[in-house]
């Protein structure tokens, strides 16, 4: 009677080994897919960080005027206008800025949008919004003066 029991155990052990191999294979396939998704997500995060940097740089350029009225050789508040440009930093980015007057030309509303297409072909964008005051930059030092 011992012989049939041993033969049944051998078949069960082989079946258990096949099931374990199947589970291990499915786990490996799932890990490979997860790694692919993580790589794509990391790539999109890098592109998004670069897009935010480009948008911030554009916004700081708009804020760096030295004069309120147009003057030769200087950036001025009056010269701030809507424009578009493209930048290739490994990925092609389109930087679009929209400028609108507020309060009888005492301030301007600025919107900078950076658009690009990620590696999977999905359109992405980042937008920054701000208000730029038309105050003469020469008056900014007046804030440091003590009141008498």
Backbone as ProteinMPNN parsed JSONL, in Angstrom:
{"seq_chain_A": "XXXXXXXXXXXXXXXXXXXXXXXXXXXXXXXXXXXXXXXXXXXXXXXXXXXXXXXXXXXXXXXXXXXXXXXXXXXXXXXXXXXXXXXXXXXXXXXXXXXXXXXXXXXXXXXXXXXXXXXXXXXXXXXXXXXXXXXXXXXXXXXXXXXX", "coords_chain_A": {"N_chain_A": [[0.789, -1.196, 0.0], [2.052, 1.144, 0.347], [3.301, 2.015, -1.98], [1.421, 3.162, -3.961], [0.789, 5.554, -2.635], [3.223, 6.984, -2.52], [3.615, 7.403, -5.268], [1.434, 9.056, -5.907], [2.122, 11.289, -4.416], [4.408, 12.169, -5.741], [3.404, 13.116, -8.188], [1.775, 15.188, -7.264], [3.684, 16.892, -6.165], [5.054, 17.68, -8.487], [2.971, 19.052, -9.801], [2.552, 21.127, -7.928], [5.02, 22.44, -8.162], [4.846, 23.39, -10.809], [2.676, 25.169, -10.572], [3.804, 26.998, -8.756], [5.88, 27.973, -10.362], [4.352, 29.225, -12.353], [3.075, 31.251, -10.843], [5.342, 32.713, -10.038], [6.289, 33.519, -12.558], [4.178, 35.184, -13.458], [4.375, 37.173, -11.528], [6.902, 38.254, -12.146], [6.406, 39.284, -14.723], [4.509, 41.247, -14.075], [6.138, 42.938, -12.501], [7.948, 43.832, -14.453], [6.264, 45.307, -16.135], [5.46, 47.288, -14.304], [7.883, 48.589, -13.867], [8.287, 49.735, -16.39], [6.147, 51.567, -16.463], [6.888, 53.21, -14.33], [9.232, 54.302, -15.323], [8.27, 55.849, -17.479], [6.633, 57.648, -16.045], [8.602, 58.954, -14.519], [10.005, 60.216, -16.543], [8.051, 62.003, -17.526], [7.742, 63.559, -15.211], [10.279, 64.755, -15.075], [10.186, 66.28, -17.437], [8.036, 67.945, -16.787], [9.105, 69.387, -14.622], [11.126, 70.775, -15.96], [9.539, 72.316, -17.667], [8.177, 73.93, -15.811], [10.366, 75.351, -14.828], [11.107, 76.768, -17.158], [8.784, 78.331, -17.501], [8.824, 79.879, -15.147], [11.21, 81.26, -15.559], [10.512, 82.765, -17.808], [8.48, 84.354, -16.684], [9.964, 85.806, -14.793], [11.596, 87.222, -16.513], [9.707, 88.909, -17.663], [9.105, 90.465, -15.424], [11.42, 91.87, -15.021], [11.792, 94.575, -15.823], [13.293, 97.786, -16.379], [12.386, 100.321, -16.569], [9.433, 102.333, -16.734], [8.326, 103.622, -18.978], [8.828, 103.272, -22.51], [12.18, 102.865, -23.445], [15.3, 103.311, -25.094], [17.362, 100.501, -25.395], [16.684, 99.446, -22.902], [14.646, 97.285, -20.924], [11.205, 97.749, -20.69], [8.149, 98.538, -18.906], [6.042, 99.228, -20.571], [6.697, 97.817, -22.849], [6.067, 95.193, -22.401], [4.489, 92.492, -23.721], [2.188, 90.207, -25.371], [3.428, 87.085, -26.549], [5.011, 84.331, -28.31], [7.223, 81.551, -28.203], [9.556, 78.958, -29.06], [11.351, 76.335, -27.438], [14.009, 74.073, -27.437], [14.911, 71.66, -25.396], [15.946, 69.051, -25.311], [13.429, 68.074, -25.254], [10.761, 69.377, -27.154], [9.485, 72.445, -26.373], [6.764, 74.719, -26.211], [6.457, 78.017, -25.485], [4.122, 80.198, -24.387], [2.977, 83.41, -23.885], [0.507, 85.451, -22.469], [-0.672, 88.684, -22.256], [-2.5, 91.122, -20.516], [-4.024, 94.298, -20.032], [-4.627, 95.945, -16.903], [-6.492, 97.986, -14.658], [-6.35, 100.69, -15.892], [-3.807, 100.721, -17.209], [-2.014, 100.558, -15.067], [-1.217, 98.166, -14.159], [-0.439, 94.845, -15.314], [-1.827, 91.802, -16.387], [-0.353, 88.693, -16.442], [0.024, 85.656, -18.131], [1.676, 82.699, -18.42], [2.142, 79.965, -20.402], [3.357, 76.743, -20.848], [3.772, 74.315, -23.248], [3.997, 70.878, -24.298], [4.723, 67.685, -25.826], [4.632, 64.533, -24.451], [6.648, 61.483, -24.117], [4.898, 59.381, -24.581], [3.146, 60.467, -26.344], [1.173, 62.095, -25.369], [-0.399, 65.204, -24.894], [0.883, 67.787, -22.888], [0.822, 70.379, -20.371], [1.843, 73.34, -18.569], [0.943, 76.055, -16.538], [1.457, 79.402, -15.478], [0.366, 82.191, -13.598], [0.237, 85.697, -13.079], [0.363, 89.04, -11.718], [1.668, 92.01, -12.901], [2.978, 94.887, -11.664], [2.831, 98.308, -12.633], [4.579, 100.046, -11.432], [7.24, 102.361, -11.09], [10.494, 101.075, -11.191], [12.531, 102.487, -9.91], [11.422, 103.516, -7.654], [11.355, 101.46, -5.849], [13.336, 101.368, -3.92], [12.451, 103.154, -2.061], [10.956, 101.909, -0.148], [12.698, 101.034, 1.755], [13.406, 103.21, 3.205], [13.319, 104.949, 6.283], [10.492, 106.054, 8.092], [9.834, 109.43, 9.007]], "CA_chain_A": [[0.0, 0.0, 0.0], [2.888, 2.339, 0.391], [3.715, 2.397, -3.328], [0.522, 4.13, -4.589], [0.852, 6.828, -1.925], [4.413, 7.69, -2.975], [3.401, 7.799, -6.655], [0.512, 10.195, -5.878], [2.86, 12.438, -3.883], [5.302, 12.674, -6.782], [2.598, 13.895, -9.129], [1.346, 16.404, -6.568], [4.853, 17.76, -6.05], [5.276, 18.244, -9.815], [1.906, 20.029, -10.017], [2.844, 22.282, -7.068], [6.162, 23.138, -8.753], [4.347, 24.106, -11.985], [1.868, 26.295, -10.081], [4.753, 27.977, -8.2], [6.55, 28.594, -11.502], [3.373, 30.105, -12.97], [2.923, 32.427, -9.974], [6.584, 33.462, -10.137], [6.324, 34.134, -13.893], [3.224, 36.299, -13.472], [4.965, 38.236, -10.7], [7.993, 38.873, -12.91], [5.785, 40.078, -15.791], [3.927, 42.436, -13.428], [7.247, 43.821, -12.111], [8.487, 44.439, -15.67], [5.301, 46.354, -16.542], [5.539, 48.364, -13.313], [9.112, 49.328, -14.125], [8.029, 50.539, -17.585], [5.285, 52.694, -16.072], [7.674, 54.114, -13.487], [10.167, 55.021, -16.193], [7.492, 56.861, -18.192], [6.242, 58.668, -15.073], [9.802, 59.723, -14.175], [10.291, 61.055, -17.702], [7.062, 63.086, -17.515], [8.064, 64.433, -14.081], [11.436, 65.55, -15.475], [9.712, 67.26, -18.417], [7.204, 68.922, -16.082], [10.015, 70.255, -13.865], [11.772, 71.665, -16.937], [8.511, 73.249, -18.129], [7.965, 74.911, -14.735], [11.55, 76.216, -14.817], [10.995, 77.666, -18.303], [7.704, 79.284, -17.235], [9.309, 80.814, -14.13], [12.211, 82.111, -16.213], [9.769, 83.717, -18.654], [7.798, 85.296, -15.801], [10.99, 86.692, -14.224], [12.007, 88.125, -17.592], [8.661, 89.932, -17.762], [9.178, 91.326, -14.241], [12.723, 92.524, -14.896], [11.882, 95.825, -16.574], [14.046, 98.818, -15.667], [11.751, 101.614, -16.8], [8.015, 102.16, -17.052], [8.107, 104.058, -20.359], [9.771, 102.671, -23.457], [13.469, 103.555, -23.542], [16.238, 102.572, -25.944], [18.323, 99.659, -24.71], [16.193, 98.979, -21.594], [13.327, 96.66, -20.878], [10.256, 98.661, -20.065], [6.817, 98.029, -18.601], [5.203, 99.43, -21.753], [7.063, 96.856, -23.892], [5.595, 93.856, -22.053], [3.408, 92.152, -24.652], [1.973, 88.782, -25.638], [4.37, 86.515, -27.515], [5.229, 82.888, -28.249], [8.525, 81.094, -28.688], [9.774, 77.539, -28.791], [12.641, 75.988, -26.851], [14.3, 72.642, -27.526], [15.797, 71.25, -24.307], [15.778, 67.606, -25.34], [12.005, 67.994, -25.575], [10.335, 70.638, -27.762], [8.515, 73.169, -25.556], [6.21, 75.955, -26.761], [6.19, 78.959, -24.398], [3.142, 81.183, -24.845], [2.612, 84.36, -22.826], [-0.637, 86.32, -22.757], [-0.617, 89.874, -21.415], [-3.713, 91.952, -20.574], [-3.951, 95.495, -19.18], [-5.535, 96.033, -15.756], [-6.475, 99.271, -13.948], [-5.883, 101.824, -16.678], [-2.383, 100.551, -17.505], [-1.172, 100.575, -13.866], [-0.773, 96.787, -13.956], [-0.725, 93.928, -16.415], [-2.016, 90.401, -16.03], [0.516, 87.861, -17.277], [-0.176, 84.207, -18.09], [2.694, 81.985, -19.189], [1.787, 78.557, -20.566], [4.369, 75.941, -21.539], [3.149, 73.095, -23.776], [4.887, 69.903, -24.918], [4.173, 66.335, -26.002], [5.515, 63.594, -23.757], [7.13, 60.329, -24.876], [3.772, 58.521, -24.972], [2.322, 61.184, -27.316], [0.131, 62.841, -24.678], [-0.139, 66.641, -24.773], [1.034, 68.238, -21.506], [1.021, 71.823, -20.245], [2.001, 73.962, -17.256], [0.594, 77.471, -16.66], [1.686, 80.296, -14.345], [-0.369, 83.443, -13.728], [0.709, 86.716, -12.155], [0.059, 90.429, -12.041], [2.887, 92.812, -12.888], [2.646, 96.283, -11.363], [3.492, 99.311, -13.468], [5.303, 100.988, -10.584], [8.607, 102.623, -11.531], [11.453, 100.333, -10.372], [13.357, 103.413, -9.137], [10.733, 103.771, -6.379], [11.402, 100.286, -4.972], [14.232, 101.666, -2.793], [11.758, 104.009, -1.096], [10.405, 101.075, 0.904], [13.723, 100.831, 2.779], [13.602, 104.455, 3.946], [12.583, 105.029, 7.541], [9.53, 107.175, 8.176], [10.242, 110.443, 9.987]], "C_chain_A": [[0.837, 1.269, 0.0], [3.243, 2.831, -1.002], [2.742, 3.378, -3.981], [0.574, 5.496, -3.906], [2.055, 7.642, -2.379], [4.239, 8.185, -4.41], [2.46, 9.016, -6.726], [1.213, 11.442, -5.355], [3.786, 13.022, -4.932], [4.542, 13.524, -7.795], [2.135, 15.207, -8.524], [2.501, 17.38, -6.456], [5.157, 18.42, -7.388], [4.234, 19.309, -10.124], [2.152, 21.286, -9.184], [4.012, 23.101, -7.624], [5.722, 23.937, -9.981], [3.511, 25.329, -11.584], [2.783, 27.381, -9.517], [5.487, 28.699, -9.321], [5.617, 29.569, -12.214], [3.199, 31.383, -12.156], [4.157, 33.314, -10.059], [6.681, 34.18, -11.483], [5.385, 35.329, -13.98], [3.743, 37.473, -12.643], [6.077, 38.964, -11.429], [7.442, 39.752, -14.042], [5.183, 41.353, -15.205], [5.022, 43.424, -13.024], [7.842, 44.522, -13.331], [7.559, 45.554, -16.171], [5.348, 47.545, -15.605], [6.776, 49.219, -13.549], [8.953, 50.22, -15.359], [7.176, 51.755, -17.277], [6.055, 53.693, -15.232], [8.663, 54.923, -14.32], [9.456, 56.126, -16.959], [7.09, 57.98, -17.246], [7.425, 59.538, -14.666], [10.171, 60.665, -15.316], [9.332, 62.243, -17.758], [7.341, 64.062, -16.369], [9.267, 65.31, -14.402], [11.027, 66.634, -16.468], [8.869, 68.338, -17.747], [8.067, 69.889, -15.273], [10.721, 71.244, -14.792], [10.776, 72.705, -17.448], [8.234, 74.317, -17.072], [9.146, 75.874, -14.678], [11.49, 77.22, -15.961], [9.914, 78.724, -18.084], [8.14, 80.313, -16.194], [10.337, 81.779, -14.72], [11.537, 83.177, -17.075], [9.077, 84.778, -17.8], [8.802, 86.288, -15.193], [11.52, 87.66, -15.269], [10.989, 89.242, -17.759], [8.757, 90.935, -16.611], [10.456, 92.155, -14.169], [12.852, 93.796, -15.731], [12.581, 96.887, -15.716], [13.412, 100.188, -15.762], [10.273, 101.381, -17.088], [7.719, 102.551, -18.493], [9.172, 103.423, -21.249], [11.024, 103.525, -23.554], [14.415, 102.684, -24.343], [17.207, 101.774, -25.082], [17.885, 99.14, -23.351], [14.86, 98.272, -21.755], [12.391, 97.612, -20.159], [8.916, 97.98, -19.821], [5.916, 98.131, -19.825], [5.474, 98.387, -22.841], [6.619, 95.43, -23.573], [4.372, 93.543, -22.914], [3.303, 90.635, -24.811], [2.964, 88.311, -26.701], [4.432, 85.005, -27.338], [6.627, 82.599, -28.755], [8.645, 79.612, -28.373], [11.196, 77.342, -28.283], [12.82, 74.489, -26.998], [15.342, 72.313, -26.476], [15.748, 69.73, -24.186], [14.344, 67.246, -25.674], [11.617, 69.347, -26.152], [9.221, 71.255, -26.92], [8.053, 74.41, -26.317], [5.83, 76.837, -25.576], [5.306, 80.063, -24.961], [2.806, 82.106, -23.687], [1.498, 85.271, -23.322], [-0.628, 87.458, -21.75], [-1.907, 90.673, -21.621], [-3.553, 93.12, -19.609], [-5.007, 95.437, -18.077], [-5.432, 97.451, -15.195], [-5.841, 100.409, -14.736], [-4.368, 101.837, -16.855], [-1.484, 100.694, -16.281], [-0.635, 99.183, -13.554], [-1.139, 95.962, -15.186], [-0.862, 92.523, -15.851], [-1.177, 89.569, -16.994], [0.192, 86.391, -17.047], [0.863, 83.571, -18.993], [2.306, 80.512, -19.203], [2.883, 77.862, -21.369], [3.699, 74.63, -21.944], [4.22, 72.198, -24.394], [4.143, 68.587, -25.06], [5.145, 65.36, -25.359], [5.831, 62.388, -24.638], [5.995, 59.413, -25.335], [2.836, 59.199, -25.973], [1.192, 61.985, -26.695], [0.526, 64.312, -24.564], [-0.134, 67.025, -23.29], [1.146, 69.761, -21.498], [1.137, 72.233, -18.784], [1.695, 75.436, -17.452], [0.885, 78.207, -15.358], [0.963, 81.604, -14.626], [0.151, 84.427, -12.691], [0.208, 88.081, -12.603], [1.346, 91.219, -11.876], [2.48, 94.274, -12.727], [3.45, 97.215, -12.256], [4.236, 100.352, -12.663], [6.737, 101.123, -11.073], [9.59, 101.885, -10.627], [12.344, 101.239, -9.515], [12.733, 103.694, -7.77], [10.831, 102.598, -5.421], [12.327, 100.519, -3.781], [13.556, 102.492, -1.721], [11.18, 103.191, 0.044], [11.393, 100.87, 2.045], [13.955, 102.084, 3.616], [12.752, 104.472, 5.214], [11.663, 106.231, 7.534], [10.0, 108.147, 9.243], [9.025, 111.018, 10.669]], "O_chain_A": [[0.341, 2.348, -0.324], [3.473, 4.03, -1.162], [3.207, 4.378, -4.528], [0.411, 6.513, -4.581], [1.941, 8.848, -2.6], [4.68, 9.288, -4.731], [2.685, 9.913, -7.539], [0.92, 12.547, -5.813], [3.939, 14.24, -5.012], [5.038, 14.572, -8.207], [2.108, 16.231, -9.208], [2.311, 18.583, -6.636], [5.485, 19.606, -7.425], [4.575, 20.365, -10.656], [1.978, 22.397, -9.683], [3.988, 24.331, -7.559], [6.186, 25.061, -10.172], [3.631, 26.394, -12.189], [2.562, 28.564, -9.773], [5.697, 29.91, -9.242], [6.056, 30.639, -12.636], [3.179, 32.478, -12.717], [4.035, 34.536, -10.145], [7.113, 35.332, -11.537], [5.756, 36.373, -14.516], [3.567, 38.631, -13.02], [6.176, 40.188, -11.331], [7.959, 40.843, -14.287], [5.333, 42.429, -15.785], [4.847, 44.631, -13.189], [8.204, 45.695, -13.245], [8.025, 46.617, -16.581], [5.282, 48.69, -16.052], [6.715, 50.444, -13.44], [9.441, 51.351, -15.366], [7.447, 52.85, -17.77], [5.893, 54.901, -15.404], [8.897, 56.099, -14.043], [9.986, 57.231, -17.077], [7.193, 59.152, -17.608], [7.263, 60.745, -14.485], [10.604, 61.792, -15.074], [9.759, 63.37, -18.012], [7.192, 65.271, -16.544], [9.283, 66.488, -14.044], [11.468, 67.778, -16.357], [8.971, 69.513, -18.098], [7.786, 71.087, -15.243], [10.892, 72.413, -14.446], [11.145, 73.864, -17.641], [8.073, 75.49, -17.41], [8.956, 77.077, -14.501], [11.788, 78.398, -15.764], [10.106, 79.887, -18.441], [7.853, 81.5, -16.347], [10.33, 82.971, -14.412], [11.94, 84.34, -17.072], [9.084, 85.959, -18.146], [8.511, 87.48, -15.093], [11.857, 88.799, -14.944], [11.362, 90.395, -17.972], [8.515, 92.126, -16.807], [10.56, 93.054, -13.334], [13.917, 94.062, -16.288], [12.472, 96.884, -14.489], [13.86, 101.124, -15.1], [9.904, 100.34, -17.631], [6.938, 101.876, -19.164], [10.265, 103.085, -20.797], [10.952, 104.742, -23.721], [14.342, 101.456, -24.28], [17.804, 102.31, -24.148], [18.662, 98.444, -22.696], [14.053, 98.622, -22.615], [12.748, 98.205, -19.142], [8.592, 96.973, -20.452], [5.119, 97.231, -20.09], [4.599, 98.099, -23.658], [6.784, 94.542, -24.408], [3.356, 94.234, -22.848], [4.207, 89.889, -24.436], [3.293, 89.048, -27.631], [3.961, 84.467, -26.336], [7.152, 83.302, -29.618], [7.926, 79.082, -27.526], [12.115, 78.076, -28.646], [11.902, 73.717, -26.721], [16.518, 72.64, -26.635], [15.537, 69.189, -23.101], [14.084, 66.224, -26.309], [12.103, 70.373, -25.677], [8.149, 70.669, -26.768], [8.849, 75.069, -26.986], [4.989, 76.461, -24.759], [5.692, 80.771, -25.891], [2.397, 81.644, -22.622], [1.541, 85.788, -24.438], [-0.581, 87.231, -20.541], [-2.35, 90.874, -22.751], [-3.019, 92.963, -18.512], [-6.12, 94.953, -18.282], [-4.36, 98.053, -15.262], [-4.882, 101.022, -14.27], [-3.729, 102.871, -16.665], [-0.286, 100.932, -16.44], [0.301, 99.04, -12.767], [-2.012, 96.324, -15.974], [-0.117, 92.112, -14.961], [-1.278, 89.723, -18.211], [0.098, 85.938, -15.907], [0.927, 83.867, -20.186], [2.159, 79.887, -18.153], [3.284, 78.334, -22.433], [3.135, 73.922, -21.109], [5.213, 72.679, -24.939], [3.069, 68.4, -24.487], [6.335, 65.355, -25.676], [5.344, 62.285, -25.763], [6.115, 58.742, -26.361], [1.852, 58.601, -26.408], [0.338, 62.504, -27.414], [1.653, 64.629, -24.183], [-1.027, 66.64, -22.535], [1.521, 70.364, -22.504], [0.608, 71.575, -17.888], [2.142, 76.024, -18.437], [0.598, 77.704, -14.272], [0.948, 82.075, -15.764], [0.468, 84.045, -11.564], [-0.299, 88.249, -13.712], [2.028, 91.12, -10.856], [1.739, 94.823, -13.542], [4.602, 96.939, -12.589], [4.501, 101.444, -13.167], [7.377, 100.133, -11.427], [9.532, 102.049, -9.408], [12.859, 100.793, -8.49], [13.438, 104.07, -6.833], [10.422, 102.728, -4.267], [12.121, 99.92, -2.726], [14.028, 102.534, -0.585], [10.935, 103.739, 1.118], [10.994, 100.568, 3.17], [14.636, 102.021, 4.639], [11.595, 104.051, 5.199], [12.016, 107.296, 7.029], [10.514, 107.727, 10.279], [9.153, 111.888, 11.53]]}, "name": "protein", "num_of_chains": 1, "seq": "XXXXXXXXXXXXXXXXXXXXXXXXXXXXXXXXXXXXXXXXXXXXXXXXXXXXXXXXXXXXXXXXXXXXXXXXXXXXXXXXXXXXXXXXXXXXXXXXXXXXXXXXXXXXXXXXXXXXXXXXXXXXXXXXXXXXXXXXXXXXXXXXXXXX"}
